[in-house]
Each structure stands twice: as C-alpha cells, then as structure tokens.
Amino acid sequence: MTALEIIMVGTAAAFTGYGLSCLYSEHMKKEFKRFGLNKWRILAGVFQLIGALGLVLGVFYSLLLGAIAALGLALLMLLGFITRLRIKDGILESAPALIFMFLNLYLSYCNFRML
C-alpha cells in the first residue's frame, strides 16, 4: 500500500468510529443536543459511514469514488467546525473537525489528480 492509501484507510477507520458513535453513543446524543442539531445526529452518522466506505472503495476500486467521498467528508467536517464555532467551543474541541476537513481536502485533491 502507498502512504496515500494508508492515510485513506486510516481516515476511513476514524470515520467509521465517529459514524457508529453518532448512531449509538449516549455521549454523541448529548453532544448533538448541545449543538442544537438533535434531529441531524443519525444522518450525520450515516454520512460518516458512507464516506468511510467510499474512502475504502476509493483505495481498492475507484479513485473517483475515493475523491468524491473525501470531498463529502471535508464538507461534513467544515459544517462540524462551523457548528463548533457557533456554539463557542474552544480550539481543542474544534480542532479535530478542522484537521479532518483539511486532511480530506488533501485526499480528494490527490485522488482527483491521479484520475
């Protein structure tokens, strides 16, 4: 595996964890309520799981699918970062969304470039 593929699979693993957490974790239920986005928790989790699957399929099947999945996850993380700013969370709470946004933008760029 290339370094890019390893990063994509690792990112997919992280989003699988986050997605499952959104669906089943009491902590995430409380967080989405705190965000004022209670009704969007399930959809956010499903989008994270779909994005994770798209990244894995991007490694083993289709660069285009990987690029689109990474772009979708970047958008999701941008929205997460904006939400954190809106509720006045600190930098430590907001940083993961920003880092994953830039990481997924990079993954999308790399995959689109290889097409």
CSV table of N, CA and C in Angstrom, one decimal:
chain,number,residue,atom,x,y,z
A,1,MET,N,0.8,-1.2,0.0
A,1,MET,CA,0.0,0.0,0.0
A,1,MET,C,0.9,1.3,0.0
A,2,THR,N,0.4,2.3,-0.7
A,2,THR,CA,1.1,3.5,-0.7
A,2,THR,C,0.8,4.3,0.6
A,3,ALA,N,1.5,5.4,0.8
A,3,ALA,CA,1.2,6.2,2.0
A,3,ALA,C,-0.2,6.8,1.9
A,4,LEU,N,-0.5,7.2,0.7
A,4,LEU,CA,-1.9,7.8,0.5
A,4,LEU,C,-3.0,6.8,0.8
A,5,GLU,N,-2.8,5.6,0.4
A,5,GLU,CA,-3.8,4.5,0.6
A,5,GLU,C,-3.9,4.2,2.1
A,6,ILE,N,-2.8,4.2,2.8
A,6,ILE,CA,-2.8,4.0,4.2
A,6,ILE,C,-3.5,5.1,5.0
A,7,ILE,N,-3.3,6.4,4.5
A,7,ILE,CA,-4.0,7.5,5.1
A,7,ILE,C,-5.5,7.4,4.9
A,8,MET,N,-5.8,7.0,3.7
A,8,MET,CA,-7.2,6.9,3.3
A,8,MET,C,-7.9,5.8,4.2
A,9,VAL,N,-7.3,4.7,4.3
A,9,VAL,CA,-7.8,3.6,5.2
A,9,VAL,C,-7.9,4.0,6.6
A,10,GLY,N,-6.9,4.7,7.1
A,10,GLY,CA,-6.9,5.2,8.5
A,10,GLY,C,-8.0,6.2,8.7
A,11,THR,N,-8.2,7.1,7.7
A,11,THR,CA,-9.2,8.1,7.8
A,11,THR,C,-10.6,7.4,7.8
A,12,ALA,N,-10.7,6.4,7.0
A,12,ALA,CA,-12.0,5.6,6.9
A,12,ALA,C,-12.3,4.9,8.2
A,13,ALA,N,-11.2,4.4,8.9
A,13,ALA,CA,-11.4,3.8,10.2
A,13,ALA,C,-11.9,4.8,11.2
A,14,ALA,N,-11.3,6.0,11.2
A,14,ALA,CA,-11.7,7.1,12.1
A,14,ALA,C,-13.2,7.5,11.9
A,15,PHE,N,-13.6,7.6,10.6
A,15,PHE,CA,-15.0,8.0,10.3
A,15,PHE,C,-15.9,6.9,10.6
A,16,THR,N,-15.5,5.6,10.5
A,16,THR,CA,-16.3,4.5,10.9
A,16,THR,C,-16.6,4.6,12.4
A,17,GLY,N,-15.6,4.9,13.1
A,17,GLY,CA,-15.8,5.0,14.6
A,17,GLY,C,-16.7,6.2,14.9
A,18,TYR,N,-16.4,7.3,14.3
A,18,TYR,CA,-17.3,8.5,14.5
A,18,TYR,C,-18.7,8.3,14.1
A,19,GLY,N,-18.9,7.6,13.0
A,19,GLY,CA,-20.2,7.3,12.5
A,19,GLY,C,-21.0,6.4,13.4
A,20,LEU,N,-20.4,5.4,13.8
A,20,LEU,CA,-21.0,4.4,14.8
A,20,LEU,C,-21.3,5.1,16.1
A,21,SER,N,-20.4,6.0,16.5
A,21,SER,CA,-20.6,6.8,17.7
A,21,SER,C,-21.8,7.7,17.6
A,22,CYS,N,-22.0,8.3,16.5
A,22,CYS,CA,-23.2,9.2,16.2
A,22,CYS,C,-24.5,8.4,16.3
A,23,LEU,N,-24.4,7.1,15.9
A,23,LEU,CA,-25.6,6.3,15.9
A,23,LEU,C,-26.0,5.7,17.2
A,24,TYR,N,-24.9,5.4,18.0
A,24,TYR,CA,-25.2,4.6,19.2
A,24,TYR,C,-24.7,5.1,20.5
A,25,SER,N,-23.8,6.1,20.5
A,25,SER,CA,-23.2,6.6,21.8
A,25,SER,C,-24.1,7.6,22.5
A,26,GLU,N,-24.3,7.4,23.8
A,26,GLU,CA,-25.0,8.4,24.6
A,26,GLU,C,-24.3,9.7,24.6
A,27,HIS,N,-23.0,9.7,24.6
A,27,HIS,CA,-22.2,10.9,24.6
A,27,HIS,C,-22.5,11.8,23.3
A,28,MET,N,-22.6,11.1,22.2
A,28,MET,CA,-22.9,11.9,20.9
A,28,MET,C,-24.3,12.3,20.9
A,29,LYS,N,-25.2,11.6,21.5
A,29,LYS,CA,-26.6,12.1,21.6
A,29,LYS,C,-26.6,13.4,22.4
A,30,LYS,N,-25.9,13.4,23.5
A,30,LYS,CA,-25.8,14.6,24.3
A,30,LYS,C,-25.1,15.8,23.5
A,31,GLU,N,-24.1,15.4,22.8
A,31,GLU,CA,-23.3,16.4,22.0
A,31,GLU,C,-24.2,17.1,21.0
A,32,PHE,N,-25.0,16.3,20.2
A,32,PHE,CA,-25.8,16.8,19.2
A,32,PHE,C,-26.9,17.6,19.8
A,33,LYS,N,-27.4,17.3,21.0
A,33,LYS,CA,-28.4,18.1,21.6
A,33,LYS,C,-27.8,19.4,22.0
A,34,ARG,N,-26.5,19.4,22.5
A,34,ARG,CA,-25.8,20.6,22.9
A,34,ARG,C,-25.6,21.5,21.6
A,35,PHE,N,-25.3,20.9,20.5
A,35,PHE,CA,-25.1,21.6,19.2
A,35,PHE,C,-26.4,22.2,18.7
A,36,GLY,N,-27.5,21.8,19.2
A,36,GLY,CA,-28.8,22.2,18.7
A,36,GLY,C,-29.2,21.5,17.4
A,37,LEU,N,-28.6,20.3,17.2
A,37,LEU,CA,-28.7,19.5,16.0
A,37,LEU,C,-29.2,18.1,16.2
A,38,ASN,N,-30.0,18.0,17.3
A,38,ASN,CA,-30.5,16.7,17.7
A,38,ASN,C,-31.1,15.8,16.6
A,39,LYS,N,-31.9,16.5,15.7
A,39,LYS,CA,-32.6,15.7,14.6
A,39,LYS,C,-31.6,15.3,13.5
A,40,TRP,N,-30.4,15.8,13.5
A,40,TRP,CA,-29.5,15.5,12.4
A,40,TRP,C,-28.4,14.5,12.8
A,41,ARG,N,-28.4,14.0,14.0
A,41,ARG,CA,-27.4,13.1,14.5
A,41,ARG,C,-27.3,11.8,13.7
A,42,ILE,N,-28.4,11.2,13.4
A,42,ILE,CA,-28.5,9.9,12.7
A,42,ILE,C,-28.0,10.1,11.3
A,43,LEU,N,-28.4,11.2,10.6
A,43,LEU,CA,-28.0,11.5,9.3
A,43,LEU,C,-26.5,11.8,9.2
A,44,ALA,N,-26.0,12.5,10.2
A,44,ALA,CA,-24.5,12.7,10.3
A,44,ALA,C,-23.8,11.4,10.4
A,45,GLY,N,-24.2,10.5,11.2
A,45,GLY,CA,-23.6,9.2,11.4
A,45,GLY,C,-23.6,8.4,10.1
A,46,VAL,N,-24.7,8.4,9.5
A,46,VAL,CA,-24.9,7.7,8.2
A,46,VAL,C,-23.9,8.2,7.2
A,47,PHE,N,-23.9,9.6,7.1
A,47,PHE,CA,-23.0,10.2,6.1
A,47,PHE,C,-21.5,9.9,6.4
A,48,GLN,N,-21.2,9.8,7.7
A,48,GLN,CA,-19.8,9.5,8.0
A,48,GLN,C,-19.5,8.0,7.6
A,49,LEU,N,-20.4,7.1,7.8
A,49,LEU,CA,-20.2,5.7,7.5
A,49,LEU,C,-20.2,5.6,5.9
A,50,ILE,N,-21.0,6.3,5.2
A,50,ILE,CA,-21.0,6.2,3.7
A,50,ILE,C,-19.6,6.8,3.2
A,51,GLY,N,-19.2,7.9,3.8
A,51,GLY,CA,-17.9,8.5,3.4
A,51,GLY,C,-16.8,7.5,3.7
A,52,ALA,N,-16.8,6.9,4.9
A,52,ALA,CA,-15.7,5.9,5.2
A,52,ALA,C,-15.7,4.7,4.2
A,53,LEU,N,-16.9,4.2,3.8
A,53,LEU,CA,-17.0,3.2,2.8
A,53,LEU,C,-16.4,3.7,1.5
A,54,GLY,N,-16.8,4.9,1.1
A,54,GLY,CA,-16.3,5.5,-0.1
A,54,GLY,C,-14.8,5.6,-0.2
A,55,LEU,N,-14.2,6.0,1.0
A,55,LEU,CA,-12.7,6.0,1.0
A,55,LEU,C,-12.1,4.7,0.8
A,56,VAL,N,-12.6,3.7,1.4
A,56,VAL,CA,-12.1,2.3,1.3
A,56,VAL,C,-12.3,1.8,-0.2
A,57,LEU,N,-13.4,2.1,-0.7
A,57,LEU,CA,-13.7,1.7,-2.1
A,57,LEU,C,-12.8,2.5,-3.1
A,58,GLY,N,-12.4,3.7,-2.7
A,58,GLY,CA,-11.5,4.5,-3.5
A,58,GLY,C,-10.1,3.9,-3.5
A,59,VAL,N,-9.7,3.3,-2.4
A,59,VAL,CA,-8.4,2.6,-2.4
A,59,VAL,C,-8.4,1.4,-3.3
A,60,PHE,N,-9.4,0.6,-3.2
A,60,PHE,CA,-9.4,-0.7,-3.9
A,60,PHE,C,-10.2,-0.8,-5.2
A,61,TYR,N,-11.0,0.2,-5.5
A,61,TYR,CA,-11.9,0.1,-6.6
A,61,TYR,C,-11.8,1.3,-7.6
A,62,SER,N,-12.1,2.5,-7.1
A,62,SER,CA,-12.3,3.7,-7.9
A,62,SER,C,-11.7,4.9,-7.3
A,63,LEU,N,-10.7,5.5,-8.0
A,63,LEU,CA,-10.2,6.8,-7.5
A,63,LEU,C,-11.2,7.9,-7.4
A,64,LEU,N,-12.1,7.9,-8.4
A,64,LEU,CA,-13.2,8.9,-8.5
A,64,LEU,C,-14.1,8.8,-7.2
A,65,LEU,N,-14.4,7.6,-6.9
A,65,LEU,CA,-15.3,7.4,-5.7
A,65,LEU,C,-14.5,7.8,-4.4
A,66,GLY,N,-13.3,7.5,-4.3
A,66,GLY,CA,-12.5,8.0,-3.2
A,66,GLY,C,-12.4,9.5,-3.1
A,67,ALA,N,-12.2,10.1,-4.3
A,67,ALA,CA,-12.1,11.6,-4.3
A,67,ALA,C,-13.5,12.2,-3.9
A,68,ILE,N,-14.6,11.7,-4.4
A,68,ILE,CA,-15.9,12.2,-4.0
A,68,ILE,C,-16.2,12.0,-2.6
A,69,ALA,N,-15.9,10.8,-2.1
A,69,ALA,CA,-16.1,10.5,-0.6
A,69,ALA,C,-15.3,11.5,0.2
A,70,ALA,N,-14.0,11.7,-0.1
A,70,ALA,CA,-13.2,12.6,0.7
A,70,ALA,C,-13.7,14.0,0.7
A,71,LEU,N,-14.2,14.4,-0.5
A,71,LEU,CA,-14.8,15.8,-0.6
A,71,LEU,C,-16.0,15.9,0.2
A,72,GLY,N,-16.9,14.9,0.2
A,72,GLY,CA,-18.1,14.9,1.1
A,72,GLY,C,-17.7,14.9,2.5
A,73,LEU,N,-16.7,14.2,2.9
A,73,LEU,CA,-16.3,14.2,4.4
A,73,LEU,C,-15.7,15.6,4.7
A,74,ALA,N,-15.0,16.2,3.8
A,74,ALA,CA,-14.4,17.5,4.0
A,74,ALA,C,-15.6,18.5,4.3
A,75,LEU,N,-16.6,18.4,3.5
A,75,LEU,CA,-17.8,19.3,3.6
A,75,LEU,C,-18.4,19.1,5.0
A,76,LEU,N,-18.6,17.8,5.3
A,76,LEU,CA,-19.2,17.5,6.6
A,76,LEU,C,-18.4,18.0,7.8
A,77,MET,N,-17.1,18.0,7.7
A,77,MET,CA,-16.2,18.5,8.7
A,77,MET,C,-16.2,20.0,8.7
A,78,LEU,N,-16.4,20.6,7.6
A,78,LEU,CA,-16.5,22.1,7.6
A,78,LEU,C,-17.7,22.5,8.3
A,79,LEU,N,-18.8,21.8,8.1
A,79,LEU,CA,-20.1,22.1,8.8
A,79,LEU,C,-19.9,21.8,10.3
A,80,GLY,N,-19.2,20.8,10.7
A,80,GLY,CA,-18.9,20.5,12.1
A,80,GLY,C,-18.1,21.6,12.7
A,81,PHE,N,-17.1,22.1,12.0
A,81,PHE,CA,-16.2,23.2,12.5
A,81,PHE,C,-17.1,24.4,12.7
A,82,ILE,N,-17.9,24.8,11.8
A,82,ILE,CA,-18.8,25.9,11.9
A,82,ILE,C,-19.7,25.8,13.1
A,83,THR,N,-20.2,24.6,13.3
A,83,THR,CA,-21.1,24.3,14.4
A,83,THR,C,-20.4,24.6,15.7
A,84,ARG,N,-19.1,24.1,15.8
A,84,ARG,CA,-18.3,24.3,17.0
A,84,ARG,C,-18.1,25.8,17.3
A,85,LEU,N,-17.8,26.5,16.2
A,85,LEU,CA,-17.6,28.0,16.4
A,85,LEU,C,-18.9,28.6,16.8
A,86,ARG,N,-20.0,28.2,16.2
A,86,ARG,CA,-21.3,28.8,16.5
A,86,ARG,C,-21.7,28.7,18.0
A,87,ILE,N,-21.3,27.5,18.6
A,87,ILE,CA,-21.7,27.3,20.0
A,87,ILE,C,-20.5,27.7,20.9
A,88,LYS,N,-19.5,28.3,20.3
A,88,LYS,CA,-18.4,28.9,21.1
A,88,LYS,C,-17.5,27.8,21.8
A,89,ASP,N,-17.3,26.7,21.2
A,89,ASP,CA,-16.4,25.7,21.7
A,89,ASP,C,-15.0,26.2,21.5
A,90,GLY,N,-14.1,25.8,22.3
A,90,GLY,CA,-12.7,26.2,22.2
A,90,GLY,C,-12.0,25.5,21.1
A,91,ILE,N,-10.7,25.9,21.0
A,91,ILE,CA,-9.9,25.3,19.9
A,91,ILE,C,-9.7,23.8,20.0
A,92,LEU,N,-9.5,23.3,21.2
A,92,LEU,CA,-9.3,21.9,21.4
A,92,LEU,C,-10.5,21.1,20.9
A,93,GLU,N,-11.7,21.6,21.2
A,93,GLU,CA,-12.9,20.9,20.8
A,93,GLU,C,-13.1,21.0,19.3
A,94,SER,N,-12.7,22.1,18.7
A,94,SER,CA,-12.9,22.4,17.3
A,94,SER,C,-11.9,21.9,16.4
A,95,ALA,N,-10.7,21.7,16.9
A,95,ALA,CA,-9.5,21.3,16.0
A,95,ALA,C,-9.7,20.0,15.2
A,96,PRO,N,-10.3,18.9,15.8
A,96,PRO,CA,-10.4,17.7,15.0
A,96,PRO,C,-11.2,17.9,13.8
A,97,ALA,N,-12.3,18.6,13.8
A,97,ALA,CA,-13.1,18.9,12.6
A,97,ALA,C,-12.3,19.6,11.6
A,98,LEU,N,-11.6,20.6,12.0
A,98,LEU,CA,-10.7,21.4,11.1
A,98,LEU,C,-9.6,20.5,10.5
A,99,ILE,N,-9.0,19.7,11.3
A,99,ILE,CA,-7.9,18.8,10.8
A,99,ILE,C,-8.4,17.8,9.8
A,100,PHE,N,-9.6,17.2,10.2
A,100,PHE,CA,-10.1,16.2,9.2
A,100,PHE,C,-10.7,16.8,8.0
A,101,MET,N,-11.1,18.1,8.0
A,101,MET,CA,-11.5,18.8,6.8
A,101,MET,C,-10.3,19.0,5.9
A,102,PHE,N,-9.2,19.5,6.4
A,102,PHE,CA,-8.1,19.7,5.5
A,102,PHE,C,-7.5,18.3,5.1
A,103,LEU,N,-7.5,17.3,5.9
A,103,LEU,CA,-7.0,16.0,5.5
A,103,LEU,C,-7.8,15.5,4.4
A,104,ASN,N,-9.1,15.6,4.5
A,104,ASN,CA,-10.0,15.0,3.4
A,104,ASN,C,-9.9,15.9,2.1
A,105,LEU,N,-9.7,17.2,2.3
A,105,LEU,CA,-9.5,18.0,1.1
A,105,LEU,C,-8.2,17.5,0.3
A,106,TYR,N,-7.2,17.3,1.1
A,106,TYR,CA,-5.9,16.8,0.5
A,106,TYR,C,-6.2,15.4,-0.1
A,107,LEU,N,-6.9,14.5,0.5
A,107,LEU,CA,-7.1,13.2,-0.1
A,107,LEU,C,-7.9,13.3,-1.4
A,108,SER,N,-8.9,14.2,-1.4
A,108,SER,CA,-9.7,14.4,-2.6
A,108,SER,C,-8.9,15.0,-3.7
A,109,TYR,N,-8.0,16.0,-3.4
A,109,TYR,CA,-7.1,16.5,-4.4
A,109,TYR,C,-6.2,15.5,-5.0
A,110,CYS,N,-5.6,14.7,-4.1
A,110,CYS,CA,-4.7,13.6,-4.6
A,110,CYS,C,-5.4,12.6,-5.5
A,111,ASN,N,-6.6,12.2,-5.1
A,111,ASN,CA,-7.3,11.2,-5.9
A,111,ASN,C,-7.8,11.8,-7.2
A,112,PHE,N,-8.3,13.1,-7.2
A,112,PHE,CA,-8.6,13.7,-8.5
A,112,PHE,C,-7.4,13.9,-9.4
A,113,ARG,N,-6.3,14.2,-8.8
A,113,ARG,CA,-5.1,14.4,-9.6
A,113,ARG,C,-4.6,13.1,-10.3
A,114,MET,N,-4.9,12.0,-9.7
A,114,MET,CA,-4.5,10.7,-10.2
A,114,MET,C,-5.4,10.1,-11.3
A,115,LEU,N,-6.6,10.8,-11.5
A,115,LEU,CA,-7.5,10.3,-12.5
A,115,LEU,C,-7.0,10.5,-13.9
